[in-house]
Short mmCIF file of N, CA and C in Angstrom, two decimals:
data_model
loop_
_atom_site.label_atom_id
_atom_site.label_comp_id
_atom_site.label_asym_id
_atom_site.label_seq_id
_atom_site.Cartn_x
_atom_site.Cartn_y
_atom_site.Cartn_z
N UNK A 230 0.83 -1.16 0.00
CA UNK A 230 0.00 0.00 0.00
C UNK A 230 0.89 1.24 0.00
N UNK A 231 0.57 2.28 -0.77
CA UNK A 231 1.08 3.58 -0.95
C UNK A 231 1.14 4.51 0.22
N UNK A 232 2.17 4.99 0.64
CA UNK A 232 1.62 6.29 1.73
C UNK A 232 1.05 7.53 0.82
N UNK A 233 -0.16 7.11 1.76
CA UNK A 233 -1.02 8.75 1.30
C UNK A 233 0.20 10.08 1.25
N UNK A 234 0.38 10.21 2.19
CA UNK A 234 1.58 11.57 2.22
C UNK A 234 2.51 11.45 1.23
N UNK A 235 3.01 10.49 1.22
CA UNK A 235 4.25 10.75 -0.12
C UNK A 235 3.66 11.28 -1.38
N UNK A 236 2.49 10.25 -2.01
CA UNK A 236 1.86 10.40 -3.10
C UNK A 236 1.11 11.94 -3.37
N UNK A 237 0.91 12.37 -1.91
CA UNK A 237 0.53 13.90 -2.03
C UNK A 237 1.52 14.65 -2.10
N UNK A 238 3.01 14.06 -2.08
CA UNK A 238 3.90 15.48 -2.38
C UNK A 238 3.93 15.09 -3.50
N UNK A 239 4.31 13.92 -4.02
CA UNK A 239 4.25 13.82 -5.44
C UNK A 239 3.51 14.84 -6.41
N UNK A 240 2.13 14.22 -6.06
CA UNK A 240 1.48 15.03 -6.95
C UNK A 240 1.76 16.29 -6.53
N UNK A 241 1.87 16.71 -5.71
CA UNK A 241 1.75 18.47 -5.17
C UNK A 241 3.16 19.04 -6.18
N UNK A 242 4.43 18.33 -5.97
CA UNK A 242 5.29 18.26 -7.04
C UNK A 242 5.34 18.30 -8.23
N UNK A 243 4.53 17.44 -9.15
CA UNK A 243 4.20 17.21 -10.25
C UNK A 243 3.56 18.21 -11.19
N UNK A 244 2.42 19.25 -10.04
CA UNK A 244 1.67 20.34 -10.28
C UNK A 244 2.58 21.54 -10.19
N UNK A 245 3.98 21.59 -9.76
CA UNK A 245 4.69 22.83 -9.25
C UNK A 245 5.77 22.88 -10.61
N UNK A 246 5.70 21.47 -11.03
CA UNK A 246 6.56 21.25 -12.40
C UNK A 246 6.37 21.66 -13.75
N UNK A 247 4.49 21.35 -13.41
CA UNK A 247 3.87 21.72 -14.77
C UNK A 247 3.93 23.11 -14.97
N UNK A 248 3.23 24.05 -13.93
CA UNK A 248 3.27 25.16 -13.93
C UNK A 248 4.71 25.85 -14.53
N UNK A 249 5.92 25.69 -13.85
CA UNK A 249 7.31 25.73 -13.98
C UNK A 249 7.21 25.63 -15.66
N UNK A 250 7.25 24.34 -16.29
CA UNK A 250 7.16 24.23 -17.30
C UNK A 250 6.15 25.40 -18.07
N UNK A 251 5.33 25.44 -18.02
CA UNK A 251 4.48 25.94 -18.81
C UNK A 251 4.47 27.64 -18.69
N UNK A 252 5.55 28.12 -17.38
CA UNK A 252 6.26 29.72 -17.58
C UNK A 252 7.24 29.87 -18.33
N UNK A 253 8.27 28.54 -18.49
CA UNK A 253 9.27 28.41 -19.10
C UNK A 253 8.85 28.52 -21.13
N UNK A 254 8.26 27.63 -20.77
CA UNK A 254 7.00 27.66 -22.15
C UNK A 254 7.01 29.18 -22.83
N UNK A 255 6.21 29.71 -21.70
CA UNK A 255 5.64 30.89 -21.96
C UNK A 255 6.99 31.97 -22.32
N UNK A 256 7.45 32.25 -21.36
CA UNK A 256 8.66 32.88 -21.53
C UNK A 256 9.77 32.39 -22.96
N UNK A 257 10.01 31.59 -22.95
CA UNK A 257 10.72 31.21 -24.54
C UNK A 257 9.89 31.58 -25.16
N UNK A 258 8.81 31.34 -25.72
CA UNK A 258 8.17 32.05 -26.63
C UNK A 258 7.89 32.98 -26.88
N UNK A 259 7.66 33.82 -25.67
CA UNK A 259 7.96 35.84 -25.77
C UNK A 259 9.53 36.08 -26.19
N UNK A 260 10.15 35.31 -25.65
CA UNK A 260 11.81 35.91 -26.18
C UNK A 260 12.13 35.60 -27.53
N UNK A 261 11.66 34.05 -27.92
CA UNK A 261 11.68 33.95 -29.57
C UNK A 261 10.90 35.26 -30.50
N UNK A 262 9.72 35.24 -30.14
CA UNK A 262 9.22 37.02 -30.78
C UNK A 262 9.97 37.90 -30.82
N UNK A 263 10.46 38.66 -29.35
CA UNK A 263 11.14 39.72 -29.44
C UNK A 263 12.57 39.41 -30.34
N UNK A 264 13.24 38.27 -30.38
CA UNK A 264 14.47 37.99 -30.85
C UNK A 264 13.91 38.03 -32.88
N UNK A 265 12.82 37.60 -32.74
CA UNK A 265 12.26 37.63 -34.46
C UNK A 265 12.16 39.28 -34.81
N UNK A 266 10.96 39.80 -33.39
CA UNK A 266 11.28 41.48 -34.23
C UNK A 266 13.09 42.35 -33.95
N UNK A 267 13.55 41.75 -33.16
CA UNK A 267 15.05 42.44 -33.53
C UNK A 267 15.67 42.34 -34.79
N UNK A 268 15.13 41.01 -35.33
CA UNK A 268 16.39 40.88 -36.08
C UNK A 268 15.41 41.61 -37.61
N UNK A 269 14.37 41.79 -37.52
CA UNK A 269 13.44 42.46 -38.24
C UNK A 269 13.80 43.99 -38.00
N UNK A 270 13.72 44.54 -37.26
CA UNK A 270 14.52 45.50 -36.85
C UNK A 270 15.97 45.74 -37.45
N UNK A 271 16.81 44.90 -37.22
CA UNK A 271 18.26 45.30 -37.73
C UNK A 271 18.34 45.27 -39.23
N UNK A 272 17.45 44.60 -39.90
CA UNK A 272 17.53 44.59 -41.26
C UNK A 272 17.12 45.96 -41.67
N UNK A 273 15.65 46.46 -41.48
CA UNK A 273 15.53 47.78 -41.16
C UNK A 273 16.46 48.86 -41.18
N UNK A 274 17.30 49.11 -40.24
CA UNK A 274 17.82 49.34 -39.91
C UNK A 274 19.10 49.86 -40.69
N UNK A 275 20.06 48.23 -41.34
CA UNK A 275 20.55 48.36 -42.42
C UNK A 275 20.22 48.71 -43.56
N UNK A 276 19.01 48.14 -44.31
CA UNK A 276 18.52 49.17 -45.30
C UNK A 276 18.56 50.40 -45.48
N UNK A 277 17.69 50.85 -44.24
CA UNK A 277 17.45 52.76 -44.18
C UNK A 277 19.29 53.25 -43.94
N UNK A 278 20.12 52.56 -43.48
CA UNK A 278 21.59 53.34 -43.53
C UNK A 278 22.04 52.86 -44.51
N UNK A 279 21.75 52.38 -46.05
CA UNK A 279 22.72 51.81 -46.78
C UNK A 279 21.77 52.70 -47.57
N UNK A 280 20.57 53.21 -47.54
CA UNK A 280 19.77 53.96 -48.59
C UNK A 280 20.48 55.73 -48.28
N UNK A 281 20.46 56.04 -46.85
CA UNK A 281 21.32 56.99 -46.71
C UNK A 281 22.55 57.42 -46.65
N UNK A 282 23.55 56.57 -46.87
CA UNK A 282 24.34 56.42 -47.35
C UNK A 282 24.77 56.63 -48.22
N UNK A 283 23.70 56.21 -49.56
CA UNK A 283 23.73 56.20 -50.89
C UNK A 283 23.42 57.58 -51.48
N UNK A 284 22.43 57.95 -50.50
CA UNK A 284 22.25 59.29 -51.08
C UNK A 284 22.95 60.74 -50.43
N UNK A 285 23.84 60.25 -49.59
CA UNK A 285 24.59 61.05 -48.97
C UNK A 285 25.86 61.19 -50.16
N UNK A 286 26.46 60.55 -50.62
CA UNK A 286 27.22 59.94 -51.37
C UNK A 286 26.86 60.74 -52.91
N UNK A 287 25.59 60.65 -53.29
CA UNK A 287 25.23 61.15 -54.30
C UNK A 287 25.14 62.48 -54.35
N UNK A 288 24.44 63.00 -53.20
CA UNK A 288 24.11 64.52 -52.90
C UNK A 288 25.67 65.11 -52.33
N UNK A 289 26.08 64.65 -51.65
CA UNK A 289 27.23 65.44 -50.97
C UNK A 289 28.10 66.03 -51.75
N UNK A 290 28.66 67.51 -52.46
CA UNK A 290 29.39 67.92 -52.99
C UNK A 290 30.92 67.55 -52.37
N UNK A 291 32.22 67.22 -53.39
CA UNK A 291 33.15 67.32 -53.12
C UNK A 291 33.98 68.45 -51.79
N UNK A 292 34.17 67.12 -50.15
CA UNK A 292 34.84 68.47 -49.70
C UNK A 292 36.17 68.94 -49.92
N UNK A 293 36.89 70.26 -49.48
CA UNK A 293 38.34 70.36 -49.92
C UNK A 293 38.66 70.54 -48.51
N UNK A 294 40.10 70.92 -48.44
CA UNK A 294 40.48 70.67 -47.88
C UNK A 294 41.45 72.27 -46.95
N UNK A 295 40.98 72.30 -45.88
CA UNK A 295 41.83 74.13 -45.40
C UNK A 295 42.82 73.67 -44.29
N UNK A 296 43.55 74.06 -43.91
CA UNK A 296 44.56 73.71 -42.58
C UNK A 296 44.44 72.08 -42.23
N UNK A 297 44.34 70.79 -43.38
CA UNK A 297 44.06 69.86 -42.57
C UNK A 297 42.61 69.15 -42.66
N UNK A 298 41.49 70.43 -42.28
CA UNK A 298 40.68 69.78 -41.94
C UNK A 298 39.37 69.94 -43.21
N UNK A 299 38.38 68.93 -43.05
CA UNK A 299 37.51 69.25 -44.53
C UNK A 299 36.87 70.54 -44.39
N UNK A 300 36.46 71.15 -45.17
CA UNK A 300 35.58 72.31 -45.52
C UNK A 300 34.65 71.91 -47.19
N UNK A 301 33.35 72.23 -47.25
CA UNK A 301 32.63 72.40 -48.07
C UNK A 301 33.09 73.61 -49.08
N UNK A 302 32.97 73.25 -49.98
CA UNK A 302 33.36 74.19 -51.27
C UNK A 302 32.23 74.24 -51.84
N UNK A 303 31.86 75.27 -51.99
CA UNK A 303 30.91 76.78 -52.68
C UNK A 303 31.54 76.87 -53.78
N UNK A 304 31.34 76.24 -55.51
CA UNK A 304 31.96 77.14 -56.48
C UNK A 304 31.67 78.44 -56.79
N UNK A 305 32.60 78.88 -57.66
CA UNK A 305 32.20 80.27 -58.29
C UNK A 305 31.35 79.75 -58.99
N UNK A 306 30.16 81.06 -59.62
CA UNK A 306 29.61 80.83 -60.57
C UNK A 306 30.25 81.45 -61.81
N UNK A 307 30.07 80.20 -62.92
CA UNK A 307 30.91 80.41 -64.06
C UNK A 307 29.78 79.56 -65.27
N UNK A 308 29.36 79.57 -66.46
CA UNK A 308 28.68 79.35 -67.46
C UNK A 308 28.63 77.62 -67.06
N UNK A 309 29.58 77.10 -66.52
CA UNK A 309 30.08 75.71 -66.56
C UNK A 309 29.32 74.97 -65.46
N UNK A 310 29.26 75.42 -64.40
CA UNK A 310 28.73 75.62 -63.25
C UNK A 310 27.10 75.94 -62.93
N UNK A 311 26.67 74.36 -62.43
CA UNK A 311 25.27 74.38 -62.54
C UNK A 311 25.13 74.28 -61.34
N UNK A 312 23.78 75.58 -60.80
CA UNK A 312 23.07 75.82 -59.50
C UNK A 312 23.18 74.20 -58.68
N UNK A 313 22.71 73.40 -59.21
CA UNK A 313 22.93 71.88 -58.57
C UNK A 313 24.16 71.15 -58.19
N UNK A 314 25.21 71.69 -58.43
CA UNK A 314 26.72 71.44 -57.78
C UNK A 314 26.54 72.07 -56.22
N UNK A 315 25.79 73.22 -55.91
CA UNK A 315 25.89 73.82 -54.62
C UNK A 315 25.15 72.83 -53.76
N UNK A 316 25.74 73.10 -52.39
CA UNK A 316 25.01 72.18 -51.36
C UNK A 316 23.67 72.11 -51.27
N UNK A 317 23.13 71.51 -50.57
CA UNK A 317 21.65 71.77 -50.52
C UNK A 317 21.11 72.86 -49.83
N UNK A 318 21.69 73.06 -49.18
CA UNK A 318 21.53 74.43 -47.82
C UNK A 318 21.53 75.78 -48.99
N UNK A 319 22.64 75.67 -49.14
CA UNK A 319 22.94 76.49 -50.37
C UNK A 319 21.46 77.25 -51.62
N UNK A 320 21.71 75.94 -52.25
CA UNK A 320 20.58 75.85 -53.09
C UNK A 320 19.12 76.73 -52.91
N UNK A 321 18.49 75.95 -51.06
CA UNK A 321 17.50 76.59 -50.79
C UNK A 321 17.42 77.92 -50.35
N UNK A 322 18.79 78.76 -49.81
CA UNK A 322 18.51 79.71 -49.84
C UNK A 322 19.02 80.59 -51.06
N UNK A 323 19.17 80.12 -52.14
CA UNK A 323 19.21 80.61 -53.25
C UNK A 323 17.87 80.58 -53.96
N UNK A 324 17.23 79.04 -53.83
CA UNK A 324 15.10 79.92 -54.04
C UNK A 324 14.86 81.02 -53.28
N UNK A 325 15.62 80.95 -51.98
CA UNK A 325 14.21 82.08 -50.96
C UNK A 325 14.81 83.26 -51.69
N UNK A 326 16.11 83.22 -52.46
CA UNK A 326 16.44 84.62 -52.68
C UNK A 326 15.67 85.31 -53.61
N UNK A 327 15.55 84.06 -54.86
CA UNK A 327 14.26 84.05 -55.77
C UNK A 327 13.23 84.43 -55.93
N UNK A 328 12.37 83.62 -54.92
CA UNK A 328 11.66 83.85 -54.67
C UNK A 328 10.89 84.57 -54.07
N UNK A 329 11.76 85.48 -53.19
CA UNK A 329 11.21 86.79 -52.71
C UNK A 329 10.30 87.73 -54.00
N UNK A 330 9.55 88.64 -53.67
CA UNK A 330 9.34 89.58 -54.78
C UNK A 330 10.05 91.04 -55.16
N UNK A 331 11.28 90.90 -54.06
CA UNK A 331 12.89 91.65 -54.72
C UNK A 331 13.74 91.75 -53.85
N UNK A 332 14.81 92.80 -54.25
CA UNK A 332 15.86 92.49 -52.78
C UNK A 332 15.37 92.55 -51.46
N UNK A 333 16.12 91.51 -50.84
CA UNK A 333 15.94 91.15 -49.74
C UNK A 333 16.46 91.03 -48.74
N UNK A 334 16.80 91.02 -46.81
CA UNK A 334 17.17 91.18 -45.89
C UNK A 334 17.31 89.74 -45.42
N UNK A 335 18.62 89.72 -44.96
CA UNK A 335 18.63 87.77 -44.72
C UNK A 335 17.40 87.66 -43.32
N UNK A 336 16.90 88.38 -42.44
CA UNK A 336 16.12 88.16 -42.09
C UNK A 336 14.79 87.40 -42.56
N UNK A 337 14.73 88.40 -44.16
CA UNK A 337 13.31 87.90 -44.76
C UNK A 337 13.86 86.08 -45.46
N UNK A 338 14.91 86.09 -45.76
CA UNK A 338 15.43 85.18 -46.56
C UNK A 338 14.82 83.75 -45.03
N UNK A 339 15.70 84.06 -44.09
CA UNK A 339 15.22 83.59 -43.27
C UNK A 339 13.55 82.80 -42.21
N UNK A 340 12.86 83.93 -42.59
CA UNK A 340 11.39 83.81 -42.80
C UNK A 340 11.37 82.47 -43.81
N UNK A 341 11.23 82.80 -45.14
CA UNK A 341 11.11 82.54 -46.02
C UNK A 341 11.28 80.13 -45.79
N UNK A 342 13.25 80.59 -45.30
CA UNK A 342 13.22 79.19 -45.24
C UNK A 342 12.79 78.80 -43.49
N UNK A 343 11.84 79.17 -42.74
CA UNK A 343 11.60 78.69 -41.67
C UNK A 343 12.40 78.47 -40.42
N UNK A 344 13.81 79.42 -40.66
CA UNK A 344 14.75 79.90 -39.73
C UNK A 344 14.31 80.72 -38.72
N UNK A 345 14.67 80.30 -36.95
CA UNK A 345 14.22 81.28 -36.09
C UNK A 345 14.95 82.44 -35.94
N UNK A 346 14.02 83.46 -36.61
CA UNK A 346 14.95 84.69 -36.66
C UNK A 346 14.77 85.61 -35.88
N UNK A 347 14.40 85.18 -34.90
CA UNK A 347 14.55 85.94 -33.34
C UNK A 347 15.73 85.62 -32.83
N UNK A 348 16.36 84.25 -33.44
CA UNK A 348 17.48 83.83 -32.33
C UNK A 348 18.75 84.67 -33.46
N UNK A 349 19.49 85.12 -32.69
CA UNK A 349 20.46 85.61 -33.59
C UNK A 349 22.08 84.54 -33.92
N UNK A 350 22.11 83.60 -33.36
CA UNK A 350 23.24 82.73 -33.27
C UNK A 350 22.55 81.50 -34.28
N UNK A 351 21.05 81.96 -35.00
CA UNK A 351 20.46 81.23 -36.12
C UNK A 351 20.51 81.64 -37.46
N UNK A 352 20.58 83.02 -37.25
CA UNK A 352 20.62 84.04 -38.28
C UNK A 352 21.90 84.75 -39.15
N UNK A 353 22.98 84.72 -38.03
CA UNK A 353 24.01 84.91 -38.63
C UNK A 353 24.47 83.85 -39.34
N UNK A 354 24.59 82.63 -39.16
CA UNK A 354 24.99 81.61 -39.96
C UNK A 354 24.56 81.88 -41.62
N UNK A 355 23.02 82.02 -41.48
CA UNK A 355 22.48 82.33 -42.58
C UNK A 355 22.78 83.11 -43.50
N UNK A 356 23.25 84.60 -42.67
CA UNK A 356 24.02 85.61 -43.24
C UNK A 356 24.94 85.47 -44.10
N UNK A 357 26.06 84.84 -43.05
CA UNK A 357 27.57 84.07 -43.42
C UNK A 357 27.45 83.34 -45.00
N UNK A 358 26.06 82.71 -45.10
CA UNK A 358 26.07 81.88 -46.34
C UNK A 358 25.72 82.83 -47.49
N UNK A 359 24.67 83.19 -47.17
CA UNK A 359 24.28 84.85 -48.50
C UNK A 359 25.79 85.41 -48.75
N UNK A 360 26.62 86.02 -47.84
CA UNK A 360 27.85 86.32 -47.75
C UNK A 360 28.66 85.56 -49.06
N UNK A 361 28.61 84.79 -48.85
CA UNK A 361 29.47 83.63 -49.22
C UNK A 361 29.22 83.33 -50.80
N UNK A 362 27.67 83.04 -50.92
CA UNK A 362 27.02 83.04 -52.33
C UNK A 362 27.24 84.43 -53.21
N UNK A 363 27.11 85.83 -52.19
CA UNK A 363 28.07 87.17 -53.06
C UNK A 363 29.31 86.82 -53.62
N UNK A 364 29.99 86.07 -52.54
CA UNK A 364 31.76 85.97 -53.05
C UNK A 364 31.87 85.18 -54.07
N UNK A 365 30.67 84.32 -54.18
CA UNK A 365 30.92 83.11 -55.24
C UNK A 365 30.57 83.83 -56.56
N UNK A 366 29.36 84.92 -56.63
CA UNK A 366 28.79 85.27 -57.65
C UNK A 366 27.54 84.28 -57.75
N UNK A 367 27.40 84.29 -57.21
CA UNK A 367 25.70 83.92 -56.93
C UNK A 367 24.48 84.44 -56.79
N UNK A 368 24.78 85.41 -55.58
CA UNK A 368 24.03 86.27 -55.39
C UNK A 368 24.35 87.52 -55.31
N UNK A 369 23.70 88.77 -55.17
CA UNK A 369 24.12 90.08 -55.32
C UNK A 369 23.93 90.84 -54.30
N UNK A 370 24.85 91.49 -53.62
CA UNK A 370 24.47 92.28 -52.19
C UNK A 370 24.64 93.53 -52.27
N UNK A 371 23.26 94.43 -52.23
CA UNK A 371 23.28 95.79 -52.65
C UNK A 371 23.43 96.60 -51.77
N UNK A 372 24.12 97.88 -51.50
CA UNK A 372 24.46 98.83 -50.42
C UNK A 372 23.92 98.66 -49.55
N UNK A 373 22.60 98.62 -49.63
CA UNK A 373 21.93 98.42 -48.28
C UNK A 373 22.01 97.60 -47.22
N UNK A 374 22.29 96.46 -48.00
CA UNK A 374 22.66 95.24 -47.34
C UNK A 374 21.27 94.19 -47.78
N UNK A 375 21.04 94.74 -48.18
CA UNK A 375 19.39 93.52 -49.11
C UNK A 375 20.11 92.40 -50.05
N UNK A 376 20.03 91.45 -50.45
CA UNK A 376 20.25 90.54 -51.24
C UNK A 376 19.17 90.48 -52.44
N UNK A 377 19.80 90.09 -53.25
CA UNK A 377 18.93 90.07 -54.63
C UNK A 377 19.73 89.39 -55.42
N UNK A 378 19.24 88.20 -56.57
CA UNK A 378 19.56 87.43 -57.31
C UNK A 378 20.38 87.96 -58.26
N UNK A 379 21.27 87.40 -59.31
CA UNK A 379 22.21 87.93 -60.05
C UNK A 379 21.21 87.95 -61.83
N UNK A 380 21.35 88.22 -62.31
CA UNK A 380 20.47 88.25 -63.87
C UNK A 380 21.05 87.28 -64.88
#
């Protein structure tokens, strides 16, 4: 004959196993998911940096080179020299210059591309570049200090 008591730890055992099992269960199978969306994720991941990459690569104008370190080069404008060699930064504030309805204040230029031009450590940069597009022959900076497109 069986002792009652043993057979009740048994089973009482048996029930502490299943359970056990069946968290273990549970748990591997949440970690297999999360381990499926990671690696769903990293592919992701690689794609979107091998697509930006690509177009970094494509878009990025040649940098040169000053004391050492890189610098972006602004060409002159010359017959040879198409608006689309300039950076992109460049470029757009060469529409707002455009596109104004005439000379213009890098403030307004500013407006224009959605620059906070209350902050002034936002604005001078901006300046610096109009600046820069004069030196290239790009743009035209009239006594006043207004900017206006070249003809």
């Amino acid at each position: 004959m069986l002792d009652p008591e043993l057979l009740e730890r048994i089973t009482a055992r048996r029930a502490e196993l299943d359970e056990l099992e069946e968290q273990l269960a549970k748990q591997l199978a949440e970690v297999r998911a999360e381990r499926d969306e990671l690696a769903v994720a990293e592919r992701v991941l690689d794609r979107v940096s091998e697509q930006l990459a690509d177009e970094r690569a494509s878009a990025a104008p040649a940098p040169g080179q000053v004391g050492g370190r890189p610098v972006m080069l602004i060409p002159h404008r010359t017959p040879d020299v198409e608006e689309t060699m300039l950076p992109p930064d460049y470029q757009r504030i060469l529409a707002a210059v455009r596109q104004a309805a005439g000379p213009v204040m890098a403030r307004q230029v500013g407006e224009i591309l959605g620059v906070d031009i209350t902050v002034r450590a936002k604005l001078e940069p901006l300046r610096g570049r109009l600046v820069r597009l004069v030196d290239r022959g790009w743009v035209r900076k009239l006594p006043d200090g207004r900017f206006t497109t070249r003809l």
